[in-house]
mmCIF file of C-alpha atoms in Angstrom:
data_model
loop_
_atom_site.group_PDB
_atom_site.id
_atom_site.type_symbol
_atom_site.label_atom_id
_atom_site.label_comp_id
_atom_site.label_asym_id
_atom_site.label_seq_id
_atom_site.Cartn_x
_atom_site.Cartn_y
_atom_site.Cartn_z
ATOM 1 C CA MET A 27 -2.942 187.563 84.409
ATOM 2 C CA MET A 28 -1.330 186.797 81.590
ATOM 3 C CA THR A 29 -2.570 183.556 79.722
ATOM 4 C CA ASN A 30 -0.582 181.447 77.665
ATOM 5 C CA PHE A 31 -1.420 182.302 74.393
ATOM 6 C CA ASN A 32 -0.897 185.995 75.678
ATOM 7 C CA LEU A 33 1.998 185.050 76.524
ATOM 8 C CA LYS A 34 3.150 183.708 72.795
ATOM 9 C CA MET A 35 1.303 186.445 71.434
ATOM 10 C CA LEU A 36 3.465 188.917 72.596
ATOM 11 C CA LEU A 37 6.776 187.340 72.195
ATOM 12 C CA ALA A 38 5.780 186.993 68.578
ATOM 13 C CA GLY A 39 5.178 190.423 68.397
ATOM 14 C CA PHE A 40 9.070 191.185 69.522
ATOM 15 C CA ALA A 41 10.276 188.225 67.602
ATOM 16 C CA PHE A 42 8.832 190.206 64.838
ATOM 17 C CA VAL A 43 9.775 193.356 65.755
ATOM 18 C CA ALA A 44 13.100 192.263 66.204
ATOM 19 C CA GLY A 45 13.321 190.484 62.628
ATOM 20 C CA VAL A 46 12.147 193.836 60.942
ATOM 21 C CA ALA A 47 14.780 195.608 62.611
ATOM 22 C CA VAL A 48 17.719 193.191 61.891
ATOM 23 C CA ALA A 49 16.592 193.487 58.095
ATOM 24 C CA ASN A 50 16.536 197.152 57.730
ATOM 25 C CA ALA A 51 19.933 197.736 59.727
ATOM 26 C CA ALA A 52 21.311 195.232 57.181
ATOM 27 C CA ASP A 53 18.885 196.724 54.237
ATOM 28 C CA THR A 54 20.422 200.409 55.436
ATOM 29 C CA PRO A 55 22.959 201.651 52.674
ATOM 30 C CA LEU A 56 26.836 201.877 54.828
ATOM 31 C CA LYS A 57 28.095 205.347 54.788
ATOM 32 C CA VAL A 58 30.904 206.700 53.116
ATOM 33 C CA GLY A 59 32.849 209.663 54.049
ATOM 34 C CA PHE A 60 35.609 211.353 51.673
ATOM 35 C CA VAL A 61 37.161 214.990 52.155
ATOM 36 C CA TYR A 62 38.865 216.131 49.404
ATOM 37 C CA VAL A 63 41.550 219.487 49.559
ATOM 38 C CA GLY A 64 40.665 221.116 46.506
ATOM 39 C CA PRO A 65 38.179 221.092 44.062
ATOM 40 C CA VAL A 66 36.769 218.217 42.090
ATOM 41 C CA GLY A 67 36.807 219.816 38.502
ATOM 42 C CA ASP A 68 37.590 217.383 35.855
ATOM 43 C CA ALA A 69 41.402 216.607 36.189
ATOM 44 C CA GLY A 70 44.205 216.360 39.213
ATOM 45 C CA TRP A 71 44.588 215.215 42.111
ATOM 46 C CA THR A 72 40.817 215.723 43.596
ATOM 47 C CA TYR A 73 39.268 214.586 40.775
ATOM 48 C CA ALA A 74 41.554 210.976 40.473
ATOM 49 C CA HIS A 75 40.226 211.045 44.280
ATOM 50 C CA ASP A 76 36.212 211.609 43.325
ATOM 51 C CA GLN A 77 36.581 208.549 40.080
ATOM 52 C CA GLY A 78 37.915 206.109 42.489
ATOM 53 C CA ARG A 79 34.948 206.922 45.138
ATOM 54 C CA ILE A 80 31.933 207.029 41.967
ATOM 55 C CA ALA A 81 33.801 203.381 40.805
ATOM 56 C CA MET A 82 33.539 202.641 44.577
ATOM 57 C CA GLU A 83 30.406 203.705 44.771
ATOM 58 C CA LYS A 84 29.132 201.102 41.541
ATOM 59 C CA ALA A 85 30.805 198.509 41.928
ATOM 60 C CA LEU A 86 28.967 197.921 45.432
ATOM 61 C CA THR A 87 25.744 199.646 44.376
ATOM 62 C CA GLY A 88 23.084 199.786 46.432
ATOM 63 C CA LYS A 89 25.278 199.316 49.824
ATOM 64 C CA VAL A 90 27.064 201.962 50.121
ATOM 65 C CA LYS A 91 25.571 206.005 50.375
ATOM 66 C CA THR A 92 28.962 207.884 49.835
ATOM 67 C CA THR A 93 29.226 211.948 50.882
ATOM 68 C CA TYR A 94 32.407 213.890 50.237
ATOM 69 C CA VAL A 95 33.188 217.440 51.120
ATOM 70 C CA GLU A 96 35.318 219.423 48.331
ATOM 71 C CA ASN A 97 37.744 222.361 48.792
ATOM 72 C CA VAL A 98 38.380 222.282 52.274
ATOM 73 C CA PRO A 99 41.469 223.865 53.624
ATOM 74 C CA GLU A 100 44.216 221.769 55.913
ATOM 75 C CA SER A 101 43.333 223.954 58.529
ATOM 76 C CA ALA A 102 41.176 223.579 61.527
ATOM 77 C CA ASP A 103 38.049 223.497 59.232
ATOM 78 C CA ALA A 104 39.019 220.328 58.534
ATOM 79 C CA GLU A 105 39.175 219.010 61.908
ATOM 80 C CA ARG A 106 35.684 220.189 61.525
ATOM 81 C CA VAL A 107 34.860 218.473 58.309
ATOM 82 C CA ILE A 108 36.154 215.468 59.577
ATOM 83 C CA ARG A 109 34.354 215.690 62.961
ATOM 84 C CA GLN A 110 31.378 216.020 60.925
ATOM 85 C CA LEU A 111 31.242 212.955 58.253
ATOM 86 C CA ALA A 112 31.505 211.218 61.612
ATOM 87 C CA ALA A 113 28.949 212.802 63.841
ATOM 88 C CA ASP A 114 26.517 211.994 60.652
ATOM 89 C CA GLY A 115 27.016 208.403 61.027
ATOM 90 C CA ASN A 116 30.156 207.499 58.066
ATOM 91 C CA LYS A 117 31.290 203.959 58.964
ATOM 92 C CA ILE A 118 34.817 204.668 57.468
ATOM 93 C CA ILE A 119 35.992 208.318 55.986
ATOM 94 C CA PHE A 120 38.613 208.740 53.806
ATOM 95 C CA THR A 121 40.598 212.074 54.030
ATOM 96 C CA THR A 122 42.695 212.519 50.398
ATOM 97 C CA SER A 123 45.915 215.183 51.205
ATOM 98 C CA PHE A 124 49.058 215.069 53.909
ATOM 99 C CA GLY A 125 47.827 217.757 55.505
ATOM 100 C CA PHE A 126 44.776 216.247 56.949
ATOM 101 C CA MET A 127 46.852 213.490 58.400
ATOM 102 C CA ASN A 128 46.412 214.821 62.434
ATOM 103 C CA PRO A 129 42.720 216.399 61.924
ATOM 104 C CA THR A 130 42.309 213.020 61.488
ATOM 105 C CA LEU A 131 43.826 211.493 63.829
ATOM 106 C CA LYS A 132 42.186 213.851 66.481
ATOM 107 C CA VAL A 133 38.937 212.984 65.530
ATOM 108 C CA ALA A 134 39.257 209.714 65.234
ATOM 109 C CA GLN A 135 40.276 209.952 68.908
ATOM 110 C CA SER A 136 36.434 211.409 69.555
ATOM 111 C CA PHE A 137 35.243 208.250 67.186
ATOM 112 C CA PRO A 138 36.458 204.594 68.067
ATOM 113 C CA ASN A 139 33.699 203.179 66.191
ATOM 114 C CA THR A 140 34.877 204.679 63.483
ATOM 115 C CA ASP A 141 37.348 203.621 60.885
ATOM 116 C CA PHE A 142 39.136 206.480 59.049
ATOM 117 C CA ALA A 143 41.675 206.090 56.157
ATOM 118 C CA HIS A 144 44.262 208.723 55.419
ATOM 119 C CA ALA A 145 46.249 209.465 52.103
ATOM 120 C CA THR A 146 49.799 210.619 51.983
ATOM 121 C CA GLY A 147 50.206 210.051 55.591
ATOM 122 C CA TYR A 148 52.828 208.584 57.744
ATOM 123 C CA LYS A 149 50.745 208.184 61.319
ATOM 124 C CA MET A 150 48.323 205.289 61.941
ATOM 125 C CA ALA A 151 46.452 204.632 65.030
ATOM 126 C CA LYS A 152 44.015 201.425 66.012
ATOM 127 C CA ASN A 153 41.066 202.782 63.261
ATOM 128 C CA VAL A 154 43.646 205.268 61.645
ATOM 129 C CA ALA A 155 45.100 203.697 58.263
ATOM 130 C CA ILE A 156 47.292 205.233 55.873
ATOM 131 C CA TYR A 157 47.492 204.492 51.993
ATOM 132 C CA GLN A 158 49.301 206.335 48.879
ATOM 133 C CA ALA A 159 51.008 205.286 45.438
ATOM 134 C CA ARG A 160 54.222 204.415 44.687
ATOM 135 C CA SER A 161 53.906 208.069 42.300
ATOM 136 C CA TRP A 162 57.435 208.353 41.810
ATOM 137 C CA GLU A 163 57.672 205.546 39.309
ATOM 138 C CA GLY A 164 55.371 207.342 37.141
ATOM 139 C CA ALA A 165 57.444 210.805 37.806
ATOM 140 C CA TYR A 166 60.483 208.897 36.522
ATOM 141 C CA MET A 167 59.099 207.645 33.939
ATOM 142 C CA LEU A 168 58.125 210.384 32.922
ATOM 143 C CA GLY A 169 61.829 211.960 33.454
ATOM 144 C CA VAL A 170 62.557 209.353 31.014
ATOM 145 C CA LEU A 171 60.775 210.638 28.554
ATOM 146 C CA ALA A 172 61.379 214.179 28.969
ATOM 147 C CA GLY A 173 65.574 213.850 28.895
ATOM 148 C CA LYS A 174 64.434 212.021 25.037
ATOM 149 C CA MET A 175 62.618 214.404 24.110
ATOM 150 C CA THR A 176 64.317 217.405 25.523
ATOM 151 C CA LYS A 177 66.762 219.259 22.998
ATOM 152 C CA SER A 178 67.097 222.280 25.354
ATOM 153 C CA ASN A 179 68.428 219.960 28.267
ATOM 154 C CA ILE A 180 66.645 222.370 30.292
ATOM 155 C CA LEU A 181 63.320 220.633 32.159
ATOM 156 C CA GLY A 182 60.334 222.301 34.685
ATOM 157 C CA PHE A 183 59.323 220.707 37.488
ATOM 158 C CA VAL A 184 55.919 223.489 39.231
ATOM 159 C CA GLY A 185 55.871 221.629 42.789
ATOM 160 C CA SER A 186 52.858 222.873 45.524
ATOM 161 C CA TYR A 187 54.414 222.229 49.178
ATOM 162 C CA PRO A 188 58.449 221.215 49.925
ATOM 163 C CA VAL A 189 56.922 217.786 51.794
ATOM 164 C CA PRO A 190 58.802 214.264 50.543
ATOM 165 C CA GLU A 191 55.625 213.275 48.704
ATOM 166 C CA VAL A 192 56.828 216.027 46.517
ATOM 167 C CA ILE A 193 60.436 216.290 46.768
ATOM 168 C CA ARG A 194 60.192 212.494 45.649
ATOM 169 C CA ASN A 195 58.877 213.293 42.598
ATOM 170 C CA ILE A 196 61.085 216.292 41.309
ATOM 171 C CA ASP A 197 64.380 213.840 42.141
ATOM 172 C CA ALA A 198 62.205 210.879 40.547
ATOM 173 C CA TYR A 199 61.986 213.085 37.255
ATOM 174 C CA THR A 200 65.553 214.558 37.029
ATOM 175 C CA LEU A 201 66.784 210.295 37.947
ATOM 176 C CA GLY A 202 64.392 209.272 35.376
ATOM 177 C CA ALA A 203 65.573 211.960 32.804
ATOM 178 C CA GLN A 204 69.036 210.882 34.177
ATOM 179 C CA SER A 205 69.291 207.566 33.467
ATOM 180 C CA VAL A 206 68.531 208.326 29.613
ATOM 181 C CA ASN A 207 70.700 211.817 29.283
ATOM 182 C CA PRO A 208 73.214 213.150 31.665
ATOM 183 C CA LYS A 209 73.289 216.570 30.483
ATOM 184 C CA ILE A 210 69.370 217.614 31.671
ATOM 185 C CA LYS A 211 68.985 219.945 34.857
ATOM 186 C CA THR A 212 65.634 220.570 36.348
ATOM 187 C CA LYS A 213 64.387 223.394 37.053
ATOM 188 C CA VAL A 214 62.058 223.691 40.409
ATOM 189 C CA ILE A 215 58.980 226.823 41.309
ATOM 190 C CA TRP A 216 57.661 226.256 44.069
ATOM 191 C CA VAL A 217 53.765 227.310 44.080
ATOM 192 C CA SER A 218 52.498 226.975 48.114
ATOM 193 C CA SER A 219 49.406 225.488 47.281
ATOM 194 C CA TRP A 220 47.917 222.079 45.590
ATOM 195 C CA TYR A 221 45.781 224.503 43.864
ATOM 196 C CA ASP A 222 46.258 227.468 42.064
ATOM 197 C CA PRO A 223 45.954 227.653 38.234
ATOM 198 C CA ALA A 224 47.141 231.558 38.315
ATOM 199 C CA ARG A 225 50.138 230.768 40.034
ATOM 200 C CA GLU A 226 50.914 227.274 38.029
ATOM 201 C CA ARG A 227 50.559 229.636 34.629
ATOM 202 C CA GLN A 228 52.607 231.811 36.817
ATOM 203 C CA ALA A 229 55.603 229.004 37.598
ATOM 204 C CA ALA A 230 55.137 227.684 33.893
ATOM 205 C CA GLU A 231 55.581 230.447 31.662
ATOM 206 C CA THR A 232 58.203 231.517 33.988
ATOM 207 C CA MET A 233 60.781 228.348 33.693
ATOM 208 C CA ILE A 234 59.640 228.323 29.961
ATOM 209 C CA ALA A 235 60.914 231.672 29.267
ATOM 210 C CA GLN A 236 64.623 230.385 31.039
ATOM 211 C CA GLY A 237 64.932 227.786 28.436
ATOM 212 C CA ALA A 238 62.636 224.592 29.858
ATOM 213 C CA ASP A 239 60.891 222.688 26.967
ATOM 214 C CA VAL A 240 59.275 220.275 29.250
ATOM 215 C CA LEU A 241 56.980 220.402 31.951
ATOM 216 C CA SER A 242 56.149 218.393 35.037
ATOM 217 C CA GLN A 243 53.952 219.434 37.845
ATOM 218 C CA ASN A 244 52.332 218.466 41.387
ATOM 219 C CA THR A 245 49.486 220.304 41.055
ATOM 220 C CA ASP A 246 46.161 219.862 40.464
ATOM 221 C CA SER A 247 44.997 221.946 37.858
ATOM 222 C CA PRO A 248 46.258 221.798 34.169
ATOM 223 C CA ALA A 249 47.323 225.481 33.946
ATOM 224 C CA VAL A 250 50.397 223.917 33.544
ATOM 225 C CA ILE A 251 50.354 221.871 30.183
ATOM 226 C CA GLN A 252 47.480 224.564 29.224
ATOM 227 C CA THR A 253 50.335 226.643 29.359
ATOM 228 C CA ALA A 254 53.190 224.088 27.291
ATOM 229 C CA GLU A 255 50.269 223.911 24.891
ATOM 230 C CA GLU A 256 50.227 227.934 24.050
ATOM 231 C CA LYS A 257 53.911 228.493 24.097
ATOM 232 C CA GLY A 258 54.573 224.810 22.151
ATOM 233 C CA VAL A 259 56.599 223.153 24.446
ATOM 234 C CA TYR A 260 56.075 219.731 26.335
ATOM 235 C CA ALA A 261 54.069 218.779 29.768
ATOM 236 C CA PHE A 262 52.881 215.637 30.659
ATOM 237 C CA GLY A 263 49.346 215.056 32.536
ATOM 238 C CA TRP A 264 49.604 214.202 36.102
ATOM 239 C CA ASP A 265 47.402 212.668 38.662
ATOM 240 C CA SER A 266 44.830 212.045 35.887
ATOM 241 C CA ASP A 267 44.973 212.545 32.459
ATOM 242 C CA MET A 268 44.962 216.014 30.769
ATOM 243 C CA ALA A 269 45.443 215.502 27.740
ATOM 244 C CA LYS A 270 42.006 217.046 26.435
ATOM 245 C CA PHE A 271 43.945 220.817 27.677
ATOM 246 C CA GLY A 272 47.032 220.275 25.327
ATOM 247 C CA PRO A 273 46.680 217.936 23.275
ATOM 248 C CA LYS A 274 49.860 218.621 21.344
ATOM 249 C CA ALA A 275 51.585 218.906 24.724
ATOM 250 C CA GLN A 276 51.314 215.956 26.746
ATOM 251 C CA LEU A 277 53.912 213.607 25.661
ATOM 252 C CA VAL A 278 52.019 210.997 28.944
ATOM 253 C CA ALA A 279 50.057 211.406 31.478
ATOM 254 C CA SER A 280 50.697 209.870 35.344
ATOM 255 C CA THR A 281 47.073 208.627 36.413
ATOM 256 C CA LEU A 282 46.275 207.894 40.215
ATOM 257 C CA ASN A 283 43.668 205.238 40.091
ATOM 258 C CA TRP A 284 42.443 205.448 43.612
ATOM 259 C CA SER A 285 38.592 202.063 42.569
ATOM 260 C CA ARG A 286 40.646 199.314 44.146
ATOM 261 C CA TYR A 287 41.662 200.395 47.087
ATOM 262 C CA TYR A 288 38.474 202.174 48.225
ATOM 263 C CA THR A 289 36.479 199.271 47.098
ATOM 264 C CA ASP A 290 38.373 196.994 48.726
ATOM 265 C CA SER A 291 38.252 198.780 52.099
ATOM 266 C CA VAL A 292 34.651 199.425 51.885
ATOM 267 C CA LYS A 293 33.964 195.703 51.152
ATOM 268 C CA GLN A 294 36.410 194.959 54.661
ATOM 269 C CA VAL A 295 33.917 197.054 56.236
ATOM 270 C CA LEU A 296 30.550 195.459 55.184
ATOM 271 C CA ALA A 297 31.849 192.249 56.143
ATOM 272 C CA GLY A 298 33.452 192.942 59.897
ATOM 273 C CA THR A 299 37.361 192.453 59.016
ATOM 274 C CA TRP A 300 38.343 195.808 58.131
ATOM 275 C CA LYS A 301 41.691 196.631 60.038
ATOM 276 C CA PRO A 302 44.085 199.731 59.487
ATOM 277 C CA THR A 303 47.156 198.936 56.967
ATOM 278 C CA ASP A 304 49.917 200.919 55.598
ATOM 279 C CA THR A 305 49.136 200.248 51.989
ATOM 280 C CA LEU A 306 51.485 201.453 49.258
ATOM 281 C CA TRP A 307 50.497 200.619 46.138
ATOM 282 C CA GLY A 308 52.337 201.536 42.484
ATOM 283 C CA MET A 309 52.502 200.485 38.913
ATOM 284 C CA LYS A 310 52.609 196.876 39.413
ATOM 285 C CA GLU A 311 49.449 197.140 41.225
ATOM 286 C CA GLY A 312 47.341 199.025 39.214
ATOM 287 C CA MET A 313 46.719 202.150 41.348
ATOM 288 C CA VAL A 314 49.966 204.458 39.314
ATOM 289 C CA VAL A 315 49.368 204.118 35.112
ATOM 290 C CA LEU A 316 50.273 205.575 32.603
ATOM 291 C CA THR A 317 48.543 206.542 29.957
ATOM 292 C CA PRO A 318 48.806 205.925 26.191
ATOM 293 C CA LEU A 319 51.972 207.966 24.535
ATOM 294 C CA SER A 320 51.037 210.880 22.092
ATOM 295 C CA SER A 321 52.091 210.112 18.337
ATOM 296 C CA ALA A 322 54.727 213.082 18.987
ATOM 297 C CA VAL A 323 57.119 210.535 20.756
ATOM 298 C CA PRO A 324 59.431 208.378 17.977
ATOM 299 C CA PRO A 325 59.295 204.960 17.629
ATOM 300 C CA ALA A 326 61.945 204.544 19.484
ATOM 301 C CA VAL A 327 61.618 206.356 22.521
ATOM 302 C CA ALA A 328 58.333 204.619 23.202
ATOM 303 C CA LYS A 329 60.353 200.966 22.556
ATOM 304 C CA LEU A 330 63.280 202.629 25.442
ATOM 305 C CA PHE A 331 59.702 203.787 27.479
ATOM 306 C CA ASN A 332 57.949 200.431 27.606
ATOM 307 C CA GLU A 333 60.771 198.586 28.434
ATOM 308 C CA LYS A 334 61.643 200.538 31.499
ATOM 309 C CA LYS A 335 58.270 200.971 32.370
ATOM 310 C CA GLN A 336 57.508 197.211 32.640
ATOM 311 C CA ALA A 337 60.430 196.816 34.316
ATOM 312 C CA ILE A 338 59.541 198.727 37.479
ATOM 313 C CA ILE A 339 56.257 196.261 36.719
ATOM 314 C CA ASP A 340 58.720 193.681 37.016
ATOM 315 C CA GLY A 341 60.737 194.189 40.025
ATOM 316 C CA LYS A 342 63.983 195.080 38.065
ATOM 317 C CA LEU A 343 64.497 198.466 37.802
ATOM 318 C CA MET A 344 64.354 200.506 41.015
ATOM 319 C CA PRO A 345 63.989 204.491 40.728
ATOM 320 C CA PHE A 346 66.132 205.182 43.674
ATOM 321 C CA ALA A 347 68.757 203.105 43.090
ATOM 322 C CA GLY A 348 72.591 203.913 43.184
ATOM 323 C CA PRO A 349 74.589 205.997 42.545
ATOM 324 C CA ILE A 350 72.384 209.041 43.743
ATOM 325 C CA LYS A 351 73.929 212.240 44.833
ATOM 326 C CA ASP A 352 72.891 214.789 46.256
ATOM 327 C CA GLN A 353 73.591 217.976 44.977
ATOM 328 C CA ALA A 354 77.035 219.533 46.950
ATOM 329 C CA GLY A 355 77.294 215.668 45.165
ATOM 330 C CA ILE A 356 77.938 213.494 47.986
ATOM 331 C CA VAL A 357 76.796 210.195 47.757
ATOM 332 C CA LYS A 358 73.149 209.090 48.995
ATOM 333 C CA VAL A 359 73.122 205.721 47.395
ATOM 334 C CA ALA A 360 76.367 203.989 46.699
ATOM 335 C CA THR A 361 76.195 201.769 43.268
ATOM 336 C CA GLY A 362 73.930 198.287 43.720
ATOM 337 C CA ALA A 363 72.264 199.659 46.575
ATOM 338 C CA VAL A 364 68.595 201.039 46.788
ATOM 339 C CA MET A 365 67.442 203.812 49.326
ATOM 340 C CA PRO A 366 65.691 201.947 51.735
ATOM 341 C CA LEU A 367 61.803 203.002 52.426
ATOM 342 C CA LYS A 368 61.882 204.472 55.976
ATOM 343 C CA GLU A 369 64.327 207.038 54.029
ATOM 344 C CA LEU A 370 62.465 207.224 50.608
ATOM 345 C CA MET A 371 59.778 208.429 52.481
ATOM 346 C CA SER A 372 60.835 211.091 54.383
ATOM 347 C CA LEU A 373 63.369 212.211 51.652
ATOM 348 C CA ASN A 374 64.043 216.002 52.210
ATOM 349 C CA PHE A 375 66.743 216.856 49.808
ATOM 350 C CA TYR A 376 67.507 217.191 46.176
ATOM 351 C CA VAL A 377 69.798 215.113 43.727
ATOM 352 C CA GLN A 378 72.145 216.392 41.881
ATOM 353 C CA GLY A 379 70.842 218.228 38.464
ATOM 354 C CA VAL A 380 68.256 219.441 40.203
ATOM 355 C CA GLU A 381 69.018 223.360 41.033
ATOM 356 C CA GLY A 382 67.846 225.437 43.230
ATOM 357 C CA SER A 383 67.457 225.050 47.009
ATOM 358 C CA ILE A 384 64.240 223.559 49.069
ATOM 359 C CA PRO A 385 62.390 226.516 50.606
ATOM 360 C CA LYS A 386 62.093 226.144 54.612
#
């Protein structure tokens, strides 16, 4: 027969063990996973995401443990990597490329207690958020500078894949340039890759040979700006500051700062308050950040540039405000109107001034 004394001792032991378990759980860092489409490297899209990861980890020192997998193809490999990160106990997983959308949704169904956030996508679920930047604001501002700095009135753009995200940036770049120089034309070469330095370089060389003297890109390596530096033309950093690769070529860079989004999201997971949201931040929120202008930019051009930048931040300048025509001259956005967000997010046409056709 167990005495009252022994019973009390046994219950006290259970309470002690339970208390230790709760304390240990509270002390265990939250596991956070990241899936990258390219190499981290030291420039571009993936580099910018990794800088956001590092900033989040620093802001939440001791509370989180992060893992990332780089160079993940937008194929069945993506599902395998995402599934493994979930199986490994990561409580929130950030998948950072457009082609990861469907694999993310599929894995999320199998792990209903894990949170997921997908960059640049448009499909959500009970445990899947989407997030992206209004990168077209930066592209528009690069266009403003290109329109003022070009001598040939021919601009170049190296595109990755013909998805709405990239088409928006090509159109915004062109519209920004046209706002200060209606004579410009934009040439586009698609490289069918987010990261392929050799193809990016070849595309840049081709457009320079065709007369382009200011280049932009929606690709992940610094090959375009390196080529511009070698050929004596201007270019822009994209997603991260690329000045060290082309100190004379880079006029400015449109960079992405993901740190606030990653930090806020993980804080919510830690607090148990995370919910799937559709986040779309830009210059006003500090997600799209323009670096200081090159000394090559004349003071009058710098003044105009900074005025337009502030107007976007203040909501007074909308890059996709009418009148906007497509290549055939058909009015897509009337004077006084602004392209609705739903149409903007599914944009699939070139504006007037962009040469060539969108690959099918």
